PDB file of C-alpha atoms in Angstrom:
ATOM      1  CA  MET A   1      15.026 -24.969   6.046  1.00 60.00           C
ATOM      2  CA  ARG A   2      18.394 -24.425   4.386  1.00 70.00           C
ATOM      3  CA  ARG A   3      18.400 -20.637   4.841  1.00 76.00           C
ATOM      4  CA  GLU A   4      17.827 -20.337   8.573  1.00 80.00           C
ATOM      5  CA  ASP A   5      18.346 -16.569   8.318  1.00 76.00           C
ATOM      6  CA  LEU A   6      15.109 -16.381   6.301  1.00 84.00           C
ATOM      7  CA  ALA A   7      13.046 -18.544   8.668  1.00 88.00           C
ATOM      8  CA  TRP A   8       9.891 -16.774   9.841  1.00 93.00           C
ATOM      9  CA  ASN A   9       8.893 -18.128  13.248  1.00 92.00           C
ATOM     10  CA  ASP A  10       6.555 -15.415  14.560  1.00 94.00           C
ATOM     11  CA  TRP A  11       3.318 -17.426  14.740  1.00 93.00           C
ATOM     12  CA  PRO A  12       0.983 -14.472  15.532  1.00 95.00           C
ATOM     13  CA  ALA A  13       2.400 -12.563  12.536  1.00 95.00           C
ATOM     14  CA  ILE A  14       2.128 -15.632  10.282  1.00 96.00           C
ATOM     15  CA  SER A  15      -1.463 -16.201  11.387  1.00 96.00           C
ATOM     16  CA  LYS A  16      -2.314 -12.536  10.703  1.00 96.00           C
ATOM     17  CA  PHE A  17      -0.646 -12.768   7.274  1.00 97.00           C
ATOM     18  CA  LEU A  18      -2.662 -15.882   6.383  1.00 97.00           C
ATOM     19  CA  ALA A  19      -5.878 -14.224   7.552  1.00 96.00           C
ATOM     20  CA  ASP A  20      -5.237 -11.196   5.317  1.00 96.00           C
ATOM     21  CA  GLN A  21      -4.267 -12.851   2.021  1.00 97.00           C
ATOM     22  CA  MET A  22      -6.920 -13.653  -0.555  1.00 95.00           C
ATOM     23  CA  VAL A  23      -5.619 -16.659  -2.495  1.00 96.00           C
ATOM     24  CA  CYS A  24      -3.780 -19.844  -1.608  1.00 97.00           C
ATOM     25  CA  ARG A  25      -2.395 -22.496  -3.919  1.00 98.00           C
ATOM     26  CA  VAL A  26      -3.397 -26.075  -3.210  1.00 98.00           C
ATOM     27  CA  ALA A  27      -1.255 -28.987  -4.464  1.00 98.00           C
ATOM     28  CA  ILE A  28      -3.161 -32.263  -4.676  1.00 98.00           C
ATOM     29  CA  HIS A  29      -1.931 -35.778  -5.506  1.00 97.00           C
ATOM     30  CA  ASP A  30      -2.511 -36.738  -9.145  1.00 97.00           C
ATOM     31  CA  GLN A  31      -0.726 -38.864 -11.744  1.00 94.00           C
ATOM     32  CA  PRO A  32       1.732 -38.286 -13.296  1.00 96.00           C
ATOM     33  CA  PHE A  33       1.919 -34.681 -12.024  1.00 97.00           C
ATOM     34  CA  PRO A  34       0.571 -32.889  -8.945  1.00 96.00           C
ATOM     35  CA  TYR A  35      -2.631 -30.928  -9.555  1.00 98.00           C
ATOM     36  CA  VAL A  36      -2.176 -27.326  -8.356  1.00 98.00           C
ATOM     37  CA  LEU A  37      -4.822 -24.639  -8.300  1.00 96.00           C
ATOM     38  CA  GLY A  38      -5.518 -21.274  -6.724  1.00 97.00           C
ATOM     39  CA  GLN A  39      -8.359 -21.029  -4.217  1.00 97.00           C
ATOM     40  CA  SER A  40      -9.998 -18.402  -2.067  1.00 96.00           C
ATOM     41  CA  TYR A  41      -9.834 -19.475   1.572  1.00 97.00           C
ATOM     42  CA  ARG A  42     -10.105 -18.539   5.207  1.00 97.00           C
ATOM     43  CA  PHE A  43      -7.450 -19.505   7.749  1.00 98.00           C
ATOM     44  CA  VAL A  44      -8.782 -20.085  11.249  1.00 96.00           C
ATOM     45  CA  ASP A  45      -7.682 -22.267  14.185  1.00 93.00           C
ATOM     46  CA  GLY A  46      -4.858 -23.948  12.268  1.00 94.00           C
ATOM     47  CA  ARG A  47      -7.102 -24.876   9.333  1.00 97.00           C
ATOM     48  CA  PHE A  48      -7.520 -23.600   5.804  1.00 98.00           C
ATOM     49  CA  LEU A  49     -11.222 -23.548   4.896  1.00 98.00           C
ATOM     50  CA  VAL A  50     -11.647 -24.163   1.166  1.00 98.00           C
ATOM     51  CA  HIS A  51     -14.485 -25.249  -1.090  1.00 97.00           C
ATOM     52  CA  CYS A  52     -15.142 -26.308  -4.681  1.00 96.00           C
ATOM     53  CA  SER A  53     -17.764 -27.945  -6.870  1.00 95.00           C
ATOM     54  CA  ARG A  54     -18.521 -31.439  -5.651  1.00 94.00           C
ATOM     55  CA  PHE A  55     -18.483 -32.600  -9.290  1.00 94.00           C
ATOM     56  CA  GLY A  56     -15.006 -31.386 -10.272  1.00 93.00           C
ATOM     57  CA  LYS A  57     -11.473 -32.748 -10.395  1.00 96.00           C
ATOM     58  CA  MET A  58     -10.334 -31.134  -7.131  1.00 96.00           C
ATOM     59  CA  ALA A  59     -13.061 -32.834  -5.079  1.00 96.00           C
ATOM     60  CA  ASP A  60     -12.462 -36.168  -6.800  1.00 96.00           C
ATOM     61  CA  LEU A  61      -8.709 -36.119  -6.156  1.00 97.00           C
ATOM     62  CA  ILE A  62      -9.052 -35.108  -2.485  1.00 97.00           C
ATOM     63  CA  ARG A  63     -11.583 -37.887  -1.890  1.00 96.00           C
ATOM     64  CA  ARG A  64      -8.913 -40.322  -3.143  1.00 96.00           C
ATOM     65  CA  ASN A  65      -6.018 -38.802  -1.155  1.00 97.00           C
ATOM     66  CA  PRO A  66      -6.690 -36.239   1.600  1.00 97.00           C
ATOM     67  CA  ASN A  67      -3.048 -35.102   1.935  1.00 98.00           C
ATOM     68  CA  VAL A  68      -2.455 -31.696   0.346  1.00 98.00           C
ATOM     69  CA  THR A  69       0.113 -28.928   0.455  1.00 98.00           C
ATOM     70  CA  ILE A  70      -1.011 -25.299   0.623  1.00 98.00           C
ATOM     71  CA  GLU A  71       1.189 -22.329  -0.267  1.00 98.00           C
ATOM     72  CA  VAL A  72       0.539 -18.632   0.332  1.00 98.00           C
ATOM     73  CA  ASP A  73       2.981 -15.909  -0.677  1.00 96.00           C
ATOM     74  CA  HIS A  74       3.265 -12.172  -1.070  1.00 95.00           C
ATOM     75  CA  LEU A  75       5.947 -10.406  -3.123  1.00 94.00           C
ATOM     76  CA  VAL A  76       6.828  -7.081  -1.513  1.00 93.00           C
ATOM     77  CA  ALA A  77       9.607  -5.580  -3.647  1.00 92.00           C
ATOM     78  CA  LEU A  78      12.154  -6.256  -6.367  1.00 91.00           C
ATOM     79  CA  LEU A  79      15.740  -5.987  -5.108  1.00 87.00           C
ATOM     80  CA  LYS A  80      18.575  -5.033  -7.449  1.00 84.00           C
ATOM     81  CA  ALA A  81      22.305  -5.004  -6.714  1.00 77.00           C
ATOM     82  CA  PRO A  82      25.399  -4.467  -8.893  1.00 76.00           C
ATOM     83  CA  LYS A  83      26.000  -8.232  -9.137  1.00 75.00           C
ATOM     84  CA  GLY A  84      23.441  -9.992 -11.310  1.00 75.00           C
ATOM     85  CA  GLN A  85      23.198 -12.973  -8.973  1.00 75.00           C
ATOM     86  CA  ASN A  86      22.084 -10.659  -6.166  1.00 76.00           C
ATOM     87  CA  THR A  87      18.865  -9.687  -7.956  1.00 84.00           C
ATOM     88  CA  SER A  88      16.141 -10.915  -5.633  1.00 85.00           C
ATOM     89  CA  PHE A  89      12.828 -10.146  -3.922  1.00 90.00           C
ATOM     90  CA  GLU A  90      11.461  -9.137  -0.585  1.00 90.00           C
ATOM     91  CA  TYR A  91       8.664 -11.580   0.220  1.00 94.00           C
ATOM     92  CA  TYR A  92       6.610 -13.547   2.704  1.00 95.00           C
ATOM     93  CA  SER A  93       5.978 -17.239   2.022  1.00 96.00           C
ATOM     94  CA  VAL A  94       4.126 -19.945   3.957  1.00 98.00           C
ATOM     95  CA  LEU A  95       4.048 -23.650   3.098  1.00 97.00           C
ATOM     96  CA  ALA A  96       1.641 -25.950   4.958  1.00 98.00           C
ATOM     97  CA  ARG A  97       1.200 -29.701   4.747  1.00 98.00           C
ATOM     98  CA  CYS A  98      -2.387 -30.535   5.572  1.00 98.00           C
ATOM     99  CA  VAL A  99      -4.777 -33.427   6.028  1.00 98.00           C
ATOM    100  CA  VAL A 100      -8.234 -32.701   4.651  1.00 98.00           C
ATOM    101  CA  GLU A 101     -11.585 -33.436   6.245  1.00 97.00           C
ATOM    102  CA  TRP A 102     -14.344 -32.967   3.666  1.00 96.00           C
ATOM    103  CA  SER A 103     -18.114 -32.832   3.793  1.00 96.00           C
ATOM    104  CA  GLU A 104     -21.073 -32.556   1.449  1.00 95.00           C
ATOM    105  CA  GLU A 105     -23.741 -32.457   4.184  1.00 96.00           C
ATOM    106  CA  LEU A 106     -25.877 -29.399   3.445  1.00 95.00           C
ATOM    107  CA  GLU A 107     -25.773 -27.902   6.930  1.00 95.00           C
ATOM    108  CA  VAL A 108     -22.005 -28.469   7.271  1.00 96.00           C
ATOM    109  CA  VAL A 109     -21.452 -26.837   3.861  1.00 96.00           C
ATOM    110  CA  ARG A 110     -23.708 -23.911   4.747  1.00 96.00           C
ATOM    111  CA  ALA A 111     -22.014 -23.395   8.142  1.00 96.00           C
ATOM    112  CA  GLN A 112     -18.514 -23.385   6.598  1.00 97.00           C
ATOM    113  CA  GLN A 113     -19.613 -21.018   3.835  1.00 96.00           C
ATOM    114  CA  TYR A 114     -20.870 -18.591   6.488  1.00 96.00           C
ATOM    115  CA  GLU A 115     -17.574 -18.958   8.365  1.00 96.00           C
ATOM    116  CA  VAL A 116     -15.604 -18.106   5.215  1.00 96.00           C
ATOM    117  CA  LEU A 117     -17.928 -15.179   4.474  1.00 95.00           C
ATOM    118  CA  GLU A 118     -16.823 -13.607   7.780  1.00 95.00           C
ATOM    119  CA  LYS A 119     -13.486 -12.913   6.058  1.00 96.00           C
ATOM    120  CA  TYR A 120     -14.902 -11.439   2.857  1.00 94.00           C
ATOM    121  CA  ARG A 121     -18.240 -10.059   4.103  1.00 93.00           C
ATOM    122  CA  PRO A 122     -17.784  -9.170   7.799  1.00 93.00           C
ATOM    123  CA  GLU A 123     -20.547  -6.564   7.470  1.00 93.00           C
ATOM    124  CA  LYS A 124     -23.048  -9.452   6.928  1.00 91.00           C
ATOM    125  CA  ASP A 125     -25.224  -7.459   4.516  1.00 90.00           C
ATOM    126  CA  TYR A 126     -26.127 -10.442   2.334  1.00 90.00           C
ATOM    127  CA  THR A 127     -29.236 -12.553   1.931  1.00 90.00           C
ATOM    128  CA  PRO A 128     -29.036 -16.015   3.522  1.00 92.00           C
ATOM    129  CA  ILE A 129     -27.445 -18.859   1.594  1.00 92.00           C
ATOM    130  CA  ASP A 130     -30.175 -20.829  -0.177  1.00 91.00           C
ATOM    131  CA  ASP A 131     -30.403 -24.637  -0.498  1.00 89.00           C
ATOM    132  CA  PHE A 132     -29.239 -24.777  -4.132  1.00 93.00           C
ATOM    133  CA  ALA A 133     -25.621 -23.616  -3.692  1.00 91.00           C
ATOM    134  CA  PRO A 134     -24.683 -25.942  -0.791  1.00 93.00           C
ATOM    135  CA  ALA A 135     -26.003 -28.913  -2.787  1.00 95.00           C
ATOM    136  CA  GLN A 136     -23.349 -28.175  -5.436  1.00 96.00           C
ATOM    137  CA  ILE A 137     -20.382 -27.660  -3.081  1.00 95.00           C
ATOM    138  CA  THR A 138     -17.875 -29.789  -1.202  1.00 96.00           C
ATOM    139  CA  VAL A 139     -16.180 -28.061   1.741  1.00 97.00           C
ATOM    140  CA  PHE A 140     -12.708 -28.874   3.006  1.00 98.00           C
ATOM    141  CA  LYS A 141     -11.104 -28.258   6.373  1.00 98.00           C
ATOM    142  CA  CYS A 142      -7.391 -28.558   5.672  1.00 98.00           C
ATOM    143  CA  LYS A 143      -5.802 -29.178   9.072  1.00 98.00           C
ATOM    144  CA  VAL A 144      -2.165 -28.092   9.228  1.00 97.00           C
ATOM    145  CA  VAL A 145       0.142 -30.906  10.340  1.00 97.00           C
ATOM    146  CA  GLN A 146       3.416 -29.195   9.388  1.00 97.00           C
ATOM    147  CA  MET A 147       4.106 -25.591   8.461  1.00 96.00           C
ATOM    148  CA  SER A 148       7.185 -23.612   7.509  1.00 95.00           C
ATOM    149  CA  ALA A 149       7.388 -19.946   6.712  1.00 96.00           C
ATOM    150  CA  LYS A 150      10.063 -17.633   5.476  1.00 95.00           C
ATOM    151  CA  LYS A 151      10.417 -13.976   4.750  1.00 92.00           C
ATOM    152  CA  ARG A 152      13.009 -11.654   3.374  1.00 86.00           C
ATOM    153  CA  ILE A 153      12.408  -8.044   4.321  1.00 83.00           C
ATOM    154  CA  LEU A 154      15.188  -5.450   4.247  1.00 75.00           C
ATOM    155  CA  ALA A 155      13.850  -3.715   7.308  1.00 56.00           C
ATOM    156  CA  ASP A 156      14.725  -6.860   9.224  1.00 56.00           C
ATOM    157  CA  GLY A 157      18.327  -6.656   8.029  1.00 52.00           C
ATOM    158  CA  GLN A 158      18.097  -9.802   5.900  1.00 48.00           C
ATOM    159  CA  TYR A 159      20.302  -8.780   2.978  1.00 58.00           C
ATOM    160  CA  SER A 160      22.656 -11.444   1.698  1.00 59.00           C
ATOM    161  CA  PRO A 161      23.216 -15.095   2.461  1.00 58.00           C
ATOM    162  CA  PRO A 162      25.287 -15.644   5.604  1.00 59.00           C
ATOM    163  CA  GLY A 163      29.031 -15.314   5.048  1.00 63.00           C
ATOM    164  CA  GLN A 164      28.707 -12.944   2.084  1.00 64.00           C
ATOM    165  CA  PRO A 165      29.246  -9.188   2.151  1.00 64.00           C
ATOM    166  CA  GLN A 166      26.080  -7.119   2.448  1.00 66.00           C
ATOM    167  CA  ALA A 167      24.820  -6.196  -1.015  1.00 62.00           C
ATOM    168  CA  PRO A 168      23.842  -2.558  -1.566  1.00 69.00           C
ATOM    169  CA  TYR A 169      20.340  -3.362  -2.785  1.00 77.00           C
ATOM    170  CA  LEU A 170      18.047  -0.886  -4.484  1.00 83.00           C
ATOM    171  CA  ARG A 171      14.455  -1.606  -3.521  1.00 85.00           C
ATOM    172  CA  TYR A 172      11.494  -1.271  -5.916  1.00 90.00           C
ATOM    173  CA  PRO A 173       8.190  -1.957  -4.124  1.00 91.00           C
ATOM    174  CA  PHE A 174       5.320  -3.686  -5.922  1.00 94.00           C
ATOM    175  CA  PRO A 175       1.804  -2.213  -5.674  1.00 92.00           C
ATOM    176  CA  PRO A 176      -0.314  -3.575  -2.812  1.00 87.00           C
ATOM    177  CA  PRO A 177      -1.498  -7.133  -3.403  1.00 87.00           C
ATOM    178  CA  ALA A 178      -5.028  -8.431  -3.317  1.00 90.00           C
ATOM    179  CA  ALA A 179      -5.561  -8.604   0.445  1.00 93.00           C
ATOM    180  CA  VAL A 180      -8.461  -7.911   2.787  1.00 94.00           C
ATOM    181  CA  SER A 181      -6.467  -5.029   4.305  1.00 92.00           C
ATOM    182  CA  SER A 182      -5.934  -3.403   0.882  1.00 91.00           C
ATOM    183  CA  LEU A 183      -9.667  -2.899   0.319  1.00 92.00           C
ATOM    184  CA  PRO A 184     -11.196   0.541   1.028  1.00 92.00           C
ATOM    185  CA  PRO A 185     -13.520   0.970   4.041  1.00 91.00           C
ATOM    186  CA  GLU A 186     -16.579   1.304   1.772  1.00 92.00           C
ATOM    187  CA  ALA A 187     -16.063  -2.327   0.709  1.00 92.00           C
ATOM    188  CA  PHE A 188     -17.347  -3.245   4.187  1.00 93.00           C
ATOM    189  CA  ASN A 189     -20.201  -0.723   4.459  1.00 91.00           C
ATOM    190  CA  PRO A 190     -23.246  -2.710   5.638  1.00 89.00           C
ATOM    191  CA  ASN A 191     -25.624  -0.089   4.132  1.00 88.00           C
ATOM    192  CA  ARG A 192     -24.326  -0.092   0.550  1.00 83.00           C
ATOM    193  CA  PHE A 193     -27.328  -2.079  -0.767  1.00 84.00           C
ATOM    194  CA  SER A 194     -29.885  -0.088   1.244  1.00 80.00           C
ATOM    195  CA  PRO A 195     -32.356   2.108  -0.723  1.00 74.00           C
TER     196      PRO A 195
END
């Protein structure tokens, strides 16, 4: 990483960040351009759990080449300074190179779907997954083989590039992002569908 002052090496914090975010971007080999798409996911044990239709382009491309790159980011605030070139952001960003294991076996698909639901539906107030949906889905376990992360947060004293005077930034926070932690408690009420 060129900007070592922005390197984020706190693995427990990175893991917590990845567990909380809602969407990742997956870059897949295609010709003549990479194919990039946003996906819901769960990050657990060094793997991104992702799924898609078994009849679509994403599944087809990953079957041909199981090497993907996954990116997750979160913009925190806009930073403004008197010099135009010092306009910037506070952010968190994670980039992971992964090798994908995929499956279309019904019980493997169903088991991974339940594992992902633990992130989005920890209250477990849903009816069981039927046989129709898993027959339409391919699941991917994207095992991280290389990961880098960076962050720029003013509270950490990361203002300007090394060797430059500190810029007197004005900070304008963005509203909370789509994240599990930004949902209200009633989103996880196991009795919401009860009569």
